[in-house]
JSON list of C-alpha atoms in Angstrom, two decimals:
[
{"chain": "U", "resi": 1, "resn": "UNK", "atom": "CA", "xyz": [0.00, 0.00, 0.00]},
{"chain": "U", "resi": 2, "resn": "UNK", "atom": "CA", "xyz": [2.96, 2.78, 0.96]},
{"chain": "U", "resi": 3, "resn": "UNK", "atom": "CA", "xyz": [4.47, 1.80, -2.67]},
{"chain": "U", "resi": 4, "resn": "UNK", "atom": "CA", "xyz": [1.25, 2.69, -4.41]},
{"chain": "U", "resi": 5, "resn": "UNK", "atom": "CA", "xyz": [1.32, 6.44, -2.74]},
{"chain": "U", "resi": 6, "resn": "UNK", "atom": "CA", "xyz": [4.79, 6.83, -2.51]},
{"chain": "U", "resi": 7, "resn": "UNK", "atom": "CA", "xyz": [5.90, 5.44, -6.48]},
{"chain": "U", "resi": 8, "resn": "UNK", "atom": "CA", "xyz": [3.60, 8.32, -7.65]},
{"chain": "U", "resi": 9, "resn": "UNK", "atom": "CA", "xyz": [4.86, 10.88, -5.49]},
{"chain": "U", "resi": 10, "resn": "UNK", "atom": "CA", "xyz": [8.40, 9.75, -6.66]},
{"chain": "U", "resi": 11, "resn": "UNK", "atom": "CA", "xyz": [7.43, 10.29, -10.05]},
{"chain": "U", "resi": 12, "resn": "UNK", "atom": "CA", "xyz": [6.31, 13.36, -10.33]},
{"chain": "U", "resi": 13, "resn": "UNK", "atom": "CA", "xyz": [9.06, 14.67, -8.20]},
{"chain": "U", "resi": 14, "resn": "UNK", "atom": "CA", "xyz": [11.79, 13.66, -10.89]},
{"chain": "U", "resi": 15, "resn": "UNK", "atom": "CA", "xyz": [9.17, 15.09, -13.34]},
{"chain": "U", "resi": 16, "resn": "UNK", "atom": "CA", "xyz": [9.61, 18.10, -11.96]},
{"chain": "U", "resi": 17, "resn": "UNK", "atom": "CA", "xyz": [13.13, 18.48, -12.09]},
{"chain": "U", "resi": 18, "resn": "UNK", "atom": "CA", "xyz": [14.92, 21.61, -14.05]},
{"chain": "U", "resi": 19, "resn": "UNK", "atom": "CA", "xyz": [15.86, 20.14, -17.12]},
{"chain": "U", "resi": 20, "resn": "UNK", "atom": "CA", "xyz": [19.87, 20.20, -18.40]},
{"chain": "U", "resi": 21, "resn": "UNK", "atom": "CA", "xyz": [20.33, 23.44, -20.84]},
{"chain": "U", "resi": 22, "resn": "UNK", "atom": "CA", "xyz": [21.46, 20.90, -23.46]},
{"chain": "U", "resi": 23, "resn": "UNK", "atom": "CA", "xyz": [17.55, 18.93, -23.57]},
{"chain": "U", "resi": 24, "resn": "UNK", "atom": "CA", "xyz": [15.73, 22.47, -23.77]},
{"chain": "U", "resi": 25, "resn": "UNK", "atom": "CA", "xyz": [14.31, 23.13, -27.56]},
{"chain": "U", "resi": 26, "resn": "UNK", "atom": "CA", "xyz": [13.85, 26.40, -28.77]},
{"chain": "U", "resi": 27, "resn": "UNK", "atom": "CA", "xyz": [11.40, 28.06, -29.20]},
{"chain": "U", "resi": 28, "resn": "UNK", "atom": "CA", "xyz": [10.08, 29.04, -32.91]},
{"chain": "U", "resi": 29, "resn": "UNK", "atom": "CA", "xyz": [10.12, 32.77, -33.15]},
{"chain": "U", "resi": 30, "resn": "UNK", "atom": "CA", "xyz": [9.51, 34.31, -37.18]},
{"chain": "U", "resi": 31, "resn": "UNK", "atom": "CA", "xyz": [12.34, 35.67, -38.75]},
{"chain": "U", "resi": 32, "resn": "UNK", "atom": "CA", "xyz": [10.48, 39.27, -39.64]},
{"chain": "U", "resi": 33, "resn": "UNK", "atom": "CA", "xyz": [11.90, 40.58, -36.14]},
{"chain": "U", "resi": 34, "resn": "UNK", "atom": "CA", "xyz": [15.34, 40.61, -37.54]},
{"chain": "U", "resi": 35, "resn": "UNK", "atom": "CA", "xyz": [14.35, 40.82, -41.31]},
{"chain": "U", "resi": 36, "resn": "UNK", "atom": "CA", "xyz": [15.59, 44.69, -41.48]},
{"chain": "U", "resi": 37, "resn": "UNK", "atom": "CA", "xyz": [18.87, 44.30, -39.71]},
{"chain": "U", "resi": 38, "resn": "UNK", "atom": "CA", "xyz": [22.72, 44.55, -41.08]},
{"chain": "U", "resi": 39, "resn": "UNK", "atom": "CA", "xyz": [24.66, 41.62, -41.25]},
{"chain": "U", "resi": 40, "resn": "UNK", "atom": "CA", "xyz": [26.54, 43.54, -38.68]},
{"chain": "U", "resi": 41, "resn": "UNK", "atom": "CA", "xyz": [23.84, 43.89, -36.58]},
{"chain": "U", "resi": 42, "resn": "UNK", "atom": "CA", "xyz": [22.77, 40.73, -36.45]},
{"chain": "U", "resi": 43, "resn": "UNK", "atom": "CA", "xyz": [26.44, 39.06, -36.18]},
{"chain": "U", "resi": 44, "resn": "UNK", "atom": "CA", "xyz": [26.27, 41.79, -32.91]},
{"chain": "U", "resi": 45, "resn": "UNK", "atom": "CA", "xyz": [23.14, 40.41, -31.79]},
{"chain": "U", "resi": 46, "resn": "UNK", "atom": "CA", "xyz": [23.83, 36.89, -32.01]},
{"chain": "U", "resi": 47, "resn": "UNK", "atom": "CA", "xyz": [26.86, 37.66, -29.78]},
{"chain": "U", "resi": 48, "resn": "UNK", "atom": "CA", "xyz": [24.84, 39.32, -27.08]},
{"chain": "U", "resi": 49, "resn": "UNK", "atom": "CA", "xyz": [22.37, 36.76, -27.15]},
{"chain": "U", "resi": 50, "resn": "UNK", "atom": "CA", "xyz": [24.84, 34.01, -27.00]},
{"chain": "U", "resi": 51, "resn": "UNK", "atom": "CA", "xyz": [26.68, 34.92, -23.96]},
{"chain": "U", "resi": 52, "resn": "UNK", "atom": "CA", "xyz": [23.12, 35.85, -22.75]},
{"chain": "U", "resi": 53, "resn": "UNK", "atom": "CA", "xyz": [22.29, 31.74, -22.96]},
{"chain": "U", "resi": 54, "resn": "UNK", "atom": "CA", "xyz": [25.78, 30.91, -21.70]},
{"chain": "U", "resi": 55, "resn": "UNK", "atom": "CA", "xyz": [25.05, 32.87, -18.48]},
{"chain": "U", "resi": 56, "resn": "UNK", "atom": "CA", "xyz": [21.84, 31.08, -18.22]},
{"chain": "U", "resi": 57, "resn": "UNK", "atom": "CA", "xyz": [22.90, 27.94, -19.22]},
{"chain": "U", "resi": 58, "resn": "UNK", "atom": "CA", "xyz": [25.40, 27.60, -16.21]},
{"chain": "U", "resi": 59, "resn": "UNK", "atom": "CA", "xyz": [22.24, 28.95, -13.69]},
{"chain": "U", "resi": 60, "resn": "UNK", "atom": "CA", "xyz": [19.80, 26.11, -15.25]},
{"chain": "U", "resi": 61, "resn": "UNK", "atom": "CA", "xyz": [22.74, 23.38, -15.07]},
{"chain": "U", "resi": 62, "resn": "UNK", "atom": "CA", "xyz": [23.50, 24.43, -11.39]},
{"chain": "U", "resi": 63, "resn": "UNK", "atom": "CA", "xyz": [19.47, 24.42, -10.88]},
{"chain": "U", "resi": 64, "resn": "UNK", "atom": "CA", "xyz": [19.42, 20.80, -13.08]},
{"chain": "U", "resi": 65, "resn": "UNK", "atom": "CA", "xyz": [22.14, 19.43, -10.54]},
{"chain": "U", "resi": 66, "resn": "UNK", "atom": "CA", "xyz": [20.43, 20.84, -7.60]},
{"chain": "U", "resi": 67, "resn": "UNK", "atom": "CA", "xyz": [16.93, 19.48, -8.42]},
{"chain": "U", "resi": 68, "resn": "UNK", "atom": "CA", "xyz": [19.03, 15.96, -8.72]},
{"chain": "U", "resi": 69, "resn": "UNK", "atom": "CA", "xyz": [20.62, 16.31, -5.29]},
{"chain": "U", "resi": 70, "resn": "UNK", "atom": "CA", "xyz": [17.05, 17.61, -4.04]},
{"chain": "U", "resi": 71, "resn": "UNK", "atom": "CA", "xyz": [14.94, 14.48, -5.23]},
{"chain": "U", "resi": 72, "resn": "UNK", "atom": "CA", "xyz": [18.20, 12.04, -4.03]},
{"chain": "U", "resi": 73, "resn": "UNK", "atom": "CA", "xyz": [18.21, 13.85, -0.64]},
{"chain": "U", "resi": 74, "resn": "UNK", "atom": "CA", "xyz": [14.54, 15.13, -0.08]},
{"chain": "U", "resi": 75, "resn": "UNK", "atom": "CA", "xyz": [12.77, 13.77, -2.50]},
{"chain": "U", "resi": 76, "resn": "UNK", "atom": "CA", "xyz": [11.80, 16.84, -3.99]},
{"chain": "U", "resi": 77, "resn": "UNK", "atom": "CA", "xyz": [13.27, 19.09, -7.02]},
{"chain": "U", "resi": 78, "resn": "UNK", "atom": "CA", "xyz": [14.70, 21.93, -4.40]},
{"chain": "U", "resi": 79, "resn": "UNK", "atom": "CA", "xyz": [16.21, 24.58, -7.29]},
{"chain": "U", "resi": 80, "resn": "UNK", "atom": "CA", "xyz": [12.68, 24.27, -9.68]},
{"chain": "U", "resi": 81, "resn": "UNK", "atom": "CA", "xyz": [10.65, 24.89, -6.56]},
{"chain": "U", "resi": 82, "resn": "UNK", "atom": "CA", "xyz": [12.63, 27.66, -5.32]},
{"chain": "U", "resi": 83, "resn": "UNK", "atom": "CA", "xyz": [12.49, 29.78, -9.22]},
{"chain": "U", "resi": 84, "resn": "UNK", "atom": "CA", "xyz": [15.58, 29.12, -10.35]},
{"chain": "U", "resi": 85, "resn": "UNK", "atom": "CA", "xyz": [14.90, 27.03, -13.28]},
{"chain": "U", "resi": 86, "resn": "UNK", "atom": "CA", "xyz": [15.13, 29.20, -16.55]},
{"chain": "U", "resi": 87, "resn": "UNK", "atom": "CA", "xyz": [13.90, 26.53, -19.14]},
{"chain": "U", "resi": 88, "resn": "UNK", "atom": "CA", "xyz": [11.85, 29.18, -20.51]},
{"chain": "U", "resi": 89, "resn": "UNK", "atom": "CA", "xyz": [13.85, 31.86, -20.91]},
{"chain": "U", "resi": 90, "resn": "UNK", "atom": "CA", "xyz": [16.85, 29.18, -22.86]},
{"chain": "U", "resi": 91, "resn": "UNK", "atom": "CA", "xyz": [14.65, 28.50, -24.72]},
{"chain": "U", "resi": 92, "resn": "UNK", "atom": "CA", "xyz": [13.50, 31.73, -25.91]},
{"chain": "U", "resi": 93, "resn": "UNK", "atom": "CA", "xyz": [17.17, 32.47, -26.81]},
{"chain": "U", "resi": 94, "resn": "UNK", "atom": "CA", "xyz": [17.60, 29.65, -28.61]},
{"chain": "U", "resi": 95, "resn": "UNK", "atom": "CA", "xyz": [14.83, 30.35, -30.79]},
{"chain": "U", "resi": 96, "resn": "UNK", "atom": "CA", "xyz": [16.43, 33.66, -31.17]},
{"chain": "U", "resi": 97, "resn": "UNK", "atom": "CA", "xyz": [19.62, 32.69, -31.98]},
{"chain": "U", "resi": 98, "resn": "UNK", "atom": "CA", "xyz": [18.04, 30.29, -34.42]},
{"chain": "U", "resi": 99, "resn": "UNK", "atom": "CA", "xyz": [16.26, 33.06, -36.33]},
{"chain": "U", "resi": 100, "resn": "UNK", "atom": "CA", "xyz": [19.20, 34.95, -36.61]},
{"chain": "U", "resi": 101, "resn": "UNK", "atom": "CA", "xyz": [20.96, 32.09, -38.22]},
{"chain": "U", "resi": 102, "resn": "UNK", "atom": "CA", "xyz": [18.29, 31.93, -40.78]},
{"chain": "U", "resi": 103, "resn": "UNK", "atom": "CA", "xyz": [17.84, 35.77, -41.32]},
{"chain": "U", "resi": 104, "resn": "UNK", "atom": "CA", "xyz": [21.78, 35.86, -41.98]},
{"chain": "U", "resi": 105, "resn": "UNK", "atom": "CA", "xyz": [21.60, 32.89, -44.15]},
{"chain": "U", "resi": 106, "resn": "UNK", "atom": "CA", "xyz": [18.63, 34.46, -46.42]},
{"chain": "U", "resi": 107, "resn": "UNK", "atom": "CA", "xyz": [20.68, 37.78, -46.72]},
{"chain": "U", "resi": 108, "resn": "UNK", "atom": "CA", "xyz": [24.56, 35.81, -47.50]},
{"chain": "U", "resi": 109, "resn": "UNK", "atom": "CA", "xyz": [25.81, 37.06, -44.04]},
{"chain": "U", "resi": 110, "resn": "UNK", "atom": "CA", "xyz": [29.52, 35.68, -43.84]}
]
């Protein structure tokens, strides 16, 4: 009887875990927000937002790692519950980075 309450609860606490930067897919954003840009300002762009997802890559794999030691320890995903998981916002600047890719490609950006 205590595994059919506690396998569910076990569950959804590693379902709730922040998920590595690496597994996050980006979001699909249209490529008529950068449509008017240079090729240098979008090479600029794509720098900024690059180091952007760097810097919030590390914060979601320390939150990823803490959720893991949370569930081993606690049994609950510590860093996601506490806000520090920033799945969303990775993968907004992957979908941003993406559209820059393909707005340089259509204009023969080197």
């Amino acid at each position: 009887m205590r595994f059919l309450i506690l396998a569910p609860l076990a569950v959804l606490a590693v379902a709730a875990c922040a998920k590595k930067p690496d597994q996050i897919a980006a979001v699909e954003l249209p490529d008529d927000t950068y449509r008017a840009a240079s090729c240098r300002s979008l090479a600029a762009e794509k720098l900024k937002i690059s180091q952007e997802l760097a810097n919030l890559s590390a914060k979601q794999q320390t939150a990823a790692n803490g959720d893991a030691w949370g569930v081993f320890l606690l049994g609950l995903p510590v860093s996601s519950m506490s806000g520090n998981d920033q799945e969303t916002m990775i993968a907004v600047a992957k979908g941003k980075i993406q559209s820059i890719e393909r707005t340089q490609t259509a204009k023969g950006c080197a």
